Amino acid sequence: MAEDQKRTRRANGETAIYFGKDDRWHARVPMGYKDNGEPYRRHITRPSEDALIEEVKRLEKQRDQGTAQQPGKLWTVEKWLWHWVQNIAKDVVSENTYDGYEVAVRVHLVPGIGKHRIDRLEPEHLESLYRRMQKNGSKAATAHQAHRTVRTALGEAVRRGHAAKNAAALAKPPRMEEPEEEIEPYSVEEVQSLLIEVNKRRNSARWMLALALGLRQGETLGLRWADVDLDHEYLKLRRNRLRPKYAHGCKEPDPCGRKAGYCPHRKQVRRETKNTKSRAGRRAVPLPGPLVVMLRTHKEAQARERRAAGNLWTESDYVFTKPLGGPLSPNTDYHDWKKLLDDAGVRDGRLHDARHTAATVLMLLGVPDRVIDQIMGWESGTSSRMRARYLHVPDAMLKAVAQKIAEAIWGPSPNAPADKDQNNEG
């Protein structure tokens, strides 16, 4: 017996294999260390020695590759997702990205797959969730948001050793359909109709920055006078206005009973702006002469409002403010855009369609692609894809191209007007 014990003893760090009194083969596989520094060994048992050795090899391979389950209580998908979104993601992503993660976790992922153990989640579980979401009315884009969220969360779990595989990296999200209707940018005539109407309003230059230069809403509302150089006719874009987020300011035993955004004592819990993340987003944009004039006039009007408001004015240095100062709300800005379209008699459209309009006008003017990319703030690696999305070819341009093809192949049309040179002959 002493000889058998001596034969099965292993050095530190090696797997111990032995035949137990229960007539089964046992192994204790060193898998690393616990949080307190103590060695951690995984105990496994099989009815035969061959089956045990096969499982030992599998565990040792996972250990050596860094993909083995770490010691401690096993995570459910629900517990891991909440831990990840609140304690890991929140501190390293933007507010808007965090909000998207939180909604996907709370509304879709936890109710749909939260009860699974994280190491037993399969791609099929996720694909079934995406189908249920769409059956219940969610758009494919919503399922994609949930898919991106869980893929990121499980990727972190794999890196930390809580799961051996990322099931979301293997799952297939639903196919994204192309929009049925092509976005139609506003025509020059429609832009001119809007120009007539915006000249009657406060913050008129705000809308022309969107229609002429394609500035995003957050970029425009986050613009400060320190970023605008009217003498040299350019502005610098380096920050974005964030959507406000509020928490209740009322306290028990006298709660207001309203949503946080309508609480009389509400508190702002999100910063007003964030710095532009990408290098392409931090850019200088040239100002057309008429826009320089509009901005000068706007600055003078803002100074008059400041004097009239006196102590009620909220100083902020924002280019576009509320009547008593302070930054404009993105939600109010959106509704102002809708009213502008209605008052100008221009067809309804998204505020973001103004950006499509500006990009298309730049193309029609023959502006080089590289310059368009800088004005629009597109990264070099994605600029060709963004141009394909934002640059729209008007019907008139297509007809002109068709006319040139006809003349090249079939010759000039007999009904076509004669060239100027021909008209001047004789």
Coordinates of C-alpha atoms in Angstrom, one line a residue:
M1 CA 0.0 0.0 0.0
A2 CA 2.9 2.4 0.9
E3 CA 4.4 1.6 -2.5
D4 CA 1.2 2.5 -4.3
Q5 CA 0.9 5.8 -2.5
K6 CA 4.5 6.6 -3.3
R7 CA 3.9 5.8 -7.0
T8 CA 0.9 8.1 -7.4
R9 CA 2.4 11.1 -5.6
R10 CA 3.2 14.1 -7.9
A11 CA 5.4 17.1 -7.6
N12 CA 3.8 20.6 -7.0
G13 CA 2.0 21.8 -10.1
E14 CA 1.4 18.4 -11.5
T15 CA -2.0 16.6 -11.7
A16 CA -2.5 13.8 -9.1
I17 CA -4.4 10.7 -10.4
Y18 CA -5.6 7.9 -8.2
F19 CA -8.1 5.1 -7.9
G20 CA -10.5 5.7 -5.1
K21 CA -12.4 3.5 -2.6
D22 CA -15.6 4.2 -4.6
D23 CA -14.1 2.2 -7.5
R24 CA -13.8 5.3 -9.6
W25 CA -10.7 7.1 -11.0
H26 CA -10.0 10.6 -9.5
A27 CA -7.8 13.5 -10.5
R28 CA -6.9 16.8 -8.9
V29 CA -5.8 19.2 -11.6
P30 CA -3.8 22.4 -10.7
M31 CA -5.7 25.3 -12.3
G32 CA -4.0 28.3 -10.8
Y33 CA -4.6 30.3 -7.7
K34 CA -7.6 31.7 -5.8
D35 CA -8.2 35.4 -5.0
N36 CA -6.4 34.9 -1.7
G37 CA -3.4 33.4 -3.3
E38 CA -4.0 29.8 -2.3
P39 CA -3.5 27.1 -5.0
Y40 CA -6.7 26.0 -6.7
R41 CA -7.1 22.4 -7.9
R42 CA -10.1 21.1 -9.9
H43 CA -11.3 17.7 -8.7
I44 CA -12.8 15.4 -11.4
T45 CA -13.8 11.8 -11.4
R46 CA -14.6 9.2 -14.1
P47 CA -15.4 5.5 -14.1
S48 CA -12.4 4.6 -16.2
E49 CA -8.8 5.7 -16.3
D50 CA -8.8 6.4 -20.0
A51 CA -11.9 8.7 -19.7
L52 CA -10.2 10.5 -16.7
I53 CA -7.0 11.1 -18.6
E54 CA -8.9 12.5 -21.6
E55 CA -10.7 15.0 -19.3
V56 CA -7.4 15.9 -17.5
K57 CA -5.8 16.7 -20.9
R58 CA -8.8 18.9 -21.8
L59 CA -8.6 20.9 -18.5
E60 CA -4.8 21.3 -18.7
K61 CA -5.1 22.6 -22.3
Q62 CA -7.7 25.2 -21.1
R63 CA -5.5 26.1 -18.2
D64 CA -2.4 26.6 -20.4
Q65 CA -4.4 28.6 -22.9
G66 CA -6.0 30.8 -20.2
T67 CA -9.6 29.8 -21.1
A68 CA -10.4 27.7 -18.1
Q69 CA -13.2 28.5 -15.6
Q70 CA -11.7 30.4 -12.7
P71 CA -12.4 29.3 -9.1
G72 CA -15.3 30.8 -7.3
K73 CA -19.1 30.8 -7.6
L74 CA -20.3 30.3 -11.2
W75 CA -21.9 33.3 -12.8
T76 CA -25.4 33.3 -14.3
V77 CA -25.8 35.4 -17.4
E78 CA -28.0 37.8 -15.4
K79 CA -25.5 38.4 -12.6
W80 CA -22.6 38.8 -15.0
L81 CA -24.4 41.2 -17.3
W82 CA -25.3 43.5 -14.4
H83 CA -21.8 43.2 -12.9
W84 CA -20.3 44.0 -16.3
V85 CA -22.5 46.9 -17.3
Q86 CA -22.5 48.6 -13.8
N87 CA -18.9 48.0 -12.7
I88 CA -16.8 47.5 -15.8
A89 CA -18.4 49.2 -18.9
K90 CA -19.8 52.2 -17.1
D91 CA -16.4 53.7 -16.3
V92 CA -14.8 53.2 -19.8
V93 CA -17.5 54.0 -22.4
S94 CA -19.4 57.2 -23.2
E95 CA -22.7 58.0 -21.6
N96 CA -24.7 57.3 -24.7
T97 CA -22.9 53.9 -25.2
Y98 CA -23.6 53.0 -21.6
D99 CA -27.3 53.9 -22.0
G100 CA -27.6 51.6 -25.0
Y101 CA -25.9 48.8 -23.1
E102 CA -28.1 49.3 -20.0
V103 CA -31.3 49.2 -22.0
A104 CA -30.3 46.1 -23.9
V105 CA -29.4 44.3 -20.7
R106 CA -32.5 45.4 -18.7
V107 CA -35.1 45.1 -21.4
H108 CA -34.0 42.2 -23.6
L109 CA -31.0 40.1 -22.4
V110 CA -31.7 39.5 -18.7
P111 CA -35.4 38.6 -19.2
G112 CA -34.5 36.5 -22.3
I113 CA -31.3 34.5 -21.3
G114 CA -30.5 35.6 -17.7
K115 CA -31.2 32.3 -16.0
H116 CA -28.5 30.4 -18.0
R117 CA -25.1 29.7 -16.4
I118 CA -22.6 31.8 -18.2
D119 CA -20.4 28.7 -19.0
R120 CA -23.4 26.8 -20.5
L121 CA -24.8 29.5 -22.7
E122 CA -24.9 28.4 -26.3
P123 CA -25.3 30.3 -29.6
E124 CA -28.6 28.7 -30.2
H125 CA -30.0 30.3 -27.0
L126 CA -29.1 33.8 -28.3
E127 CA -30.5 33.1 -31.8
S128 CA -33.7 32.0 -30.2
L129 CA -33.8 35.2 -28.2
Y130 CA -33.4 37.3 -31.4
R131 CA -36.2 35.5 -33.1
R132 CA -38.5 36.0 -30.1
M133 CA -37.6 39.7 -30.0
Q134 CA -38.6 40.2 -33.6
K135 CA -41.8 38.1 -33.2
N136 CA -42.7 40.4 -30.3
G137 CA -42.3 43.5 -32.5
S138 CA -38.7 44.5 -32.1
K139 CA -36.8 45.7 -35.2
A140 CA -33.8 43.9 -36.5
A141 CA -31.7 46.9 -35.4
T142 CA -32.8 46.4 -31.8
A143 CA -31.8 42.7 -31.9
H144 CA -28.4 43.8 -33.3
Q145 CA -28.0 46.2 -30.4
A146 CA -28.7 43.4 -28.0
H147 CA -26.3 41.1 -29.9
R148 CA -23.5 43.7 -29.8
T149 CA -24.0 44.2 -26.1
V150 CA -23.9 40.6 -25.1
R151 CA -21.0 39.9 -27.4
T152 CA -19.0 42.6 -25.7
A153 CA -20.0 41.5 -22.2
L154 CA -19.2 37.8 -22.9
G155 CA -15.9 38.8 -24.5
E156 CA -14.9 40.4 -21.2
A157 CA -16.0 37.2 -19.3
V158 CA -13.8 35.1 -21.5
R159 CA -10.8 37.4 -21.0
R160 CA -11.3 37.1 -17.2
G161 CA -11.7 33.3 -17.3
H162 CA -15.3 33.2 -16.3
A163 CA -16.3 31.4 -19.5
A164 CA -14.4 29.2 -22.0
K165 CA -16.1 30.6 -25.1
N166 CA -18.0 33.6 -26.3
A167 CA -21.4 32.2 -27.4
A168 CA -22.4 35.6 -28.9
A169 CA -19.3 35.5 -31.2
L170 CA -20.7 32.3 -32.7
A171 CA -24.4 33.3 -32.8
K172 CA -25.9 34.8 -36.0
P173 CA -27.9 38.0 -35.5
P174 CA -30.9 38.6 -37.8
R175 CA -30.2 40.1 -41.2
M176 CA -30.4 43.9 -41.4
E177 CA -32.7 44.9 -44.2
E178 CA -31.8 47.9 -46.3
P179 CA -34.2 50.8 -45.8
E180 CA -37.1 50.6 -48.3
E181 CA -37.0 54.3 -49.1
E182 CA -33.8 56.0 -50.2
I183 CA -33.1 59.2 -48.2
E184 CA -33.8 62.2 -50.4
P185 CA -31.8 65.2 -49.5
Y186 CA -33.4 68.6 -49.7
S187 CA -33.1 70.4 -53.0
V188 CA -31.5 73.8 -53.4
E189 CA -35.0 75.3 -53.7
E190 CA -36.1 73.7 -50.5
V191 CA -33.0 75.0 -48.7
Q192 CA -33.7 78.5 -50.0
S193 CA -37.3 78.2 -48.6
L194 CA -35.8 77.2 -45.3
L195 CA -33.4 80.1 -45.4
I196 CA -36.2 82.6 -45.8
E197 CA -38.0 81.2 -42.8
V198 CA -34.9 80.8 -40.5
N199 CA -34.1 84.5 -40.9
K200 CA -37.3 85.2 -38.9
R201 CA -36.1 83.1 -35.9
R202 CA -33.7 83.1 -33.0
N203 CA -30.6 81.1 -33.5
S204 CA -31.1 81.3 -37.3
A205 CA -27.5 80.4 -38.0
R206 CA -27.9 77.1 -36.2
W207 CA -30.0 75.6 -39.1
M208 CA -27.7 76.9 -41.8
L209 CA -24.7 75.3 -40.2
A210 CA -26.6 72.0 -40.6
L211 CA -27.8 72.6 -44.1
A212 CA -24.7 74.2 -45.5
L213 CA -21.9 72.4 -43.6
G214 CA -23.6 69.2 -42.4
L215 CA -22.8 69.7 -38.7
R216 CA -24.3 67.1 -36.4
Q217 CA -26.8 68.2 -33.8
G218 CA -24.4 67.5 -30.9
E219 CA -21.6 69.3 -32.6
T220 CA -23.7 72.4 -33.2
L221 CA -25.3 72.6 -29.8
G222 CA -21.9 72.0 -28.2
L223 CA -20.3 74.9 -30.1
R224 CA -18.8 77.7 -28.0
W225 CA -17.8 81.2 -29.1
A226 CA -14.2 80.2 -28.2
D227 CA -14.4 77.7 -31.1
V228 CA -15.5 80.3 -33.7
D229 CA -13.0 82.6 -35.5
L230 CA -15.2 85.0 -37.5
D231 CA -12.2 87.1 -38.6
H232 CA -10.5 84.1 -40.3
E233 CA -13.9 82.6 -41.2
Y234 CA -13.7 79.1 -39.7
L235 CA -14.8 77.2 -36.6
K236 CA -13.3 74.3 -34.7
L237 CA -15.3 71.3 -33.7
R238 CA -14.1 69.5 -30.6
R239 CA -17.0 68.6 -28.4
N240 CA -20.6 67.3 -28.5
R241 CA -23.6 68.3 -26.5
L242 CA -25.1 65.3 -24.6
R243 CA -28.7 64.7 -24.0
P244 CA -29.6 65.7 -20.4
K245 CA -30.4 63.0 -17.9
Y246 CA -32.1 63.8 -14.6
A247 CA -32.6 62.2 -11.2
H248 CA -35.3 63.1 -8.7
G249 CA -34.4 65.9 -6.3
C250 CA -37.5 65.4 -4.1
K251 CA -37.3 63.2 -1.0
E252 CA -39.5 61.1 1.1
P253 CA -42.0 61.5 2.6
D254 CA -43.0 64.0 -0.1
P255 CA -42.2 62.6 -3.5
C256 CA -43.5 64.5 -6.5
G257 CA -44.9 61.4 -8.2
R258 CA -43.6 62.5 -11.6
K259 CA -40.9 61.1 -13.9
A260 CA -37.4 62.3 -13.0
G261 CA -37.3 64.7 -16.0
Y262 CA -40.4 66.5 -14.7
C263 CA -39.5 66.6 -11.0
P264 CA -39.7 70.2 -9.7
H265 CA -36.4 69.6 -7.9
R266 CA -34.7 67.5 -10.6
K267 CA -30.9 67.2 -10.6
Q268 CA -28.8 66.9 -13.7
V269 CA -26.7 63.7 -13.5
R270 CA -25.0 63.9 -16.9
R271 CA -22.3 66.3 -18.0
E272 CA -23.4 68.8 -20.7
T273 CA -20.7 68.0 -23.3
K274 CA -18.0 65.5 -24.0
N275 CA -14.9 65.9 -26.1
T276 CA -15.1 64.5 -29.6
K277 CA -13.6 61.0 -29.5
S278 CA -12.2 60.5 -33.0
R279 CA -9.4 62.5 -34.6
A280 CA -11.6 63.1 -37.7
G281 CA -14.4 64.5 -35.5
R282 CA -12.0 67.1 -34.1
R283 CA -11.7 69.3 -37.2
A284 CA -11.7 72.9 -38.5
V285 CA -14.5 73.8 -40.9
P286 CA -14.5 76.8 -43.2
L287 CA -17.4 79.2 -43.0
P288 CA -19.0 80.6 -46.2
G289 CA -19.2 84.4 -46.2
P290 CA -23.0 84.6 -45.7
L291 CA -22.7 82.3 -42.7
V292 CA -20.1 84.6 -41.2
V293 CA -22.5 87.5 -41.5
M294 CA -25.3 85.4 -39.9
L295 CA -23.0 84.5 -37.0
R296 CA -22.0 88.1 -36.4
T297 CA -25.6 89.2 -36.4
H298 CA -26.5 86.3 -34.1
K299 CA -23.7 87.3 -31.7
E300 CA -25.0 90.8 -31.5
A301 CA -28.6 89.6 -30.9
Q302 CA -27.3 87.3 -28.1
A303 CA -25.5 90.2 -26.5
R304 CA -28.8 92.2 -26.5
E305 CA -30.6 89.2 -24.9
R306 CA -27.9 89.1 -22.2
R307 CA -28.3 92.7 -21.3
A308 CA -32.1 92.5 -21.2
A309 CA -32.0 89.4 -19.0
G310 CA -29.6 90.9 -16.5
N311 CA -29.2 88.7 -13.4
L312 CA -31.5 86.1 -14.9
W313 CA -29.0 85.3 -17.7
T314 CA -27.1 81.9 -17.4
E315 CA -23.6 82.5 -18.7
S316 CA -22.2 79.5 -20.7
D317 CA -20.3 80.8 -23.8
Y318 CA -22.5 78.5 -26.0
V319 CA -23.1 79.9 -29.5
F320 CA -26.7 78.8 -29.4
T321 CA -28.6 79.2 -26.1
K322 CA -32.1 79.4 -24.6
P323 CA -33.6 82.9 -24.3
L324 CA -32.1 83.3 -20.8
G325 CA -28.8 81.7 -21.7
G326 CA -27.6 78.2 -20.9
P327 CA -27.3 75.3 -23.5
L328 CA -30.2 74.3 -25.7
S329 CA -31.8 70.9 -25.1
P330 CA -31.4 68.5 -28.0
N331 CA -35.1 67.6 -27.6
T332 CA -36.2 71.2 -27.9
D333 CA -33.9 71.6 -30.9
Y334 CA -35.5 68.7 -32.6
H335 CA -39.0 70.1 -32.2
D336 CA -37.9 73.5 -33.4
W337 CA -36.6 71.8 -36.6
K338 CA -40.0 70.1 -37.2
K339 CA -41.8 73.5 -36.7
L340 CA -39.3 75.2 -39.1
L341 CA -40.1 72.6 -41.8
D342 CA -43.8 73.1 -41.3
D343 CA -43.7 76.9 -41.3
A344 CA -41.5 76.9 -44.4
G345 CA -43.8 74.6 -46.3
V346 CA -41.0 72.1 -46.8
R347 CA -41.7 68.3 -46.7
D348 CA -41.1 66.6 -43.4
G349 CA -37.8 65.0 -42.7
R350 CA -35.3 64.0 -40.0
L351 CA -32.9 66.6 -38.6
H352 CA -30.1 64.3 -39.8
D353 CA -31.4 64.7 -43.4
A354 CA -29.8 68.2 -43.3
R355 CA -26.4 66.4 -43.0
H356 CA -27.2 64.3 -46.1
T357 CA -28.2 67.5 -47.9
A358 CA -24.9 69.2 -47.1
A359 CA -22.8 66.2 -48.2
T360 CA -24.7 66.0 -51.5
V361 CA -24.2 69.7 -52.2
L362 CA -20.5 69.4 -51.6
M363 CA -20.4 66.5 -54.2
L364 CA -22.4 68.5 -56.7
L365 CA -20.0 71.4 -56.4
G366 CA -17.1 69.1 -57.3
V367 CA -15.4 69.3 -53.9
P368 CA -12.7 66.6 -53.7
D369 CA -13.5 63.5 -51.6
R370 CA -10.7 64.2 -49.1
V371 CA -12.1 67.7 -48.4
I372 CA -15.6 66.3 -48.1
D373 CA -14.3 63.8 -45.5
Q374 CA -12.7 66.5 -43.4
I375 CA -15.8 68.8 -43.5
M376 CA -18.1 66.0 -42.6
G377 CA -15.8 64.5 -40.0
W378 CA -15.4 61.0 -41.5
E379 CA -12.5 58.7 -40.5
S380 CA -10.2 57.7 -43.4
G381 CA -10.9 54.0 -42.8
T382 CA -14.7 54.4 -43.2
S383 CA -14.9 57.4 -45.4
S384 CA -15.8 55.5 -48.6
R385 CA -18.6 53.7 -46.8
M386 CA -19.9 57.0 -45.4
R387 CA -19.8 58.7 -48.8
A388 CA -21.9 55.8 -50.2
R389 CA -24.4 56.4 -47.5
Y390 CA -24.6 60.2 -47.5
L391 CA -23.9 61.3 -51.1
H392 CA -27.1 61.1 -53.1
V393 CA -27.2 61.4 -56.9
P394 CA -30.1 63.7 -58.0
D395 CA -32.4 62.6 -60.9
A396 CA -31.2 65.7 -62.9
M397 CA -27.6 64.5 -62.7
L398 CA -28.6 61.0 -63.8
K399 CA -30.6 62.4 -66.7
A400 CA -27.6 64.5 -67.8
V401 CA -25.3 61.4 -67.7
A402 CA -27.9 59.5 -69.8
Q403 CA -27.9 62.3 -72.3
K404 CA -24.1 62.2 -72.6
I405 CA -24.2 58.4 -73.1
A406 CA -26.9 58.8 -75.8
E407 CA -24.8 61.4 -77.7
A408 CA -21.6 59.3 -77.4
I409 CA -23.3 56.1 -78.8
W410 CA -26.1 57.4 -81.1
G411 CA -24.9 60.9 -81.9
P412 CA -26.5 64.2 -81.1
S413 CA -30.3 64.3 -80.9
P414 CA -31.8 66.2 -83.8
N415 CA -33.9 68.1 -81.3
A416 CA -31.0 69.1 -79.2
P417 CA -30.2 72.8 -79.1
A418 CA -27.1 73.9 -81.2
D419 CA -23.9 74.8 -79.4
K420 CA -23.1 78.4 -78.8
D421 CA -20.2 78.4 -81.2
Q422 CA -22.5 77.1 -83.9
N423 CA -25.1 79.7 -83.2
N424 CA -22.5 82.4 -83.5
E425 CA -21.2 81.2 -86.9
G426 CA -22.0 83.5 -89.7

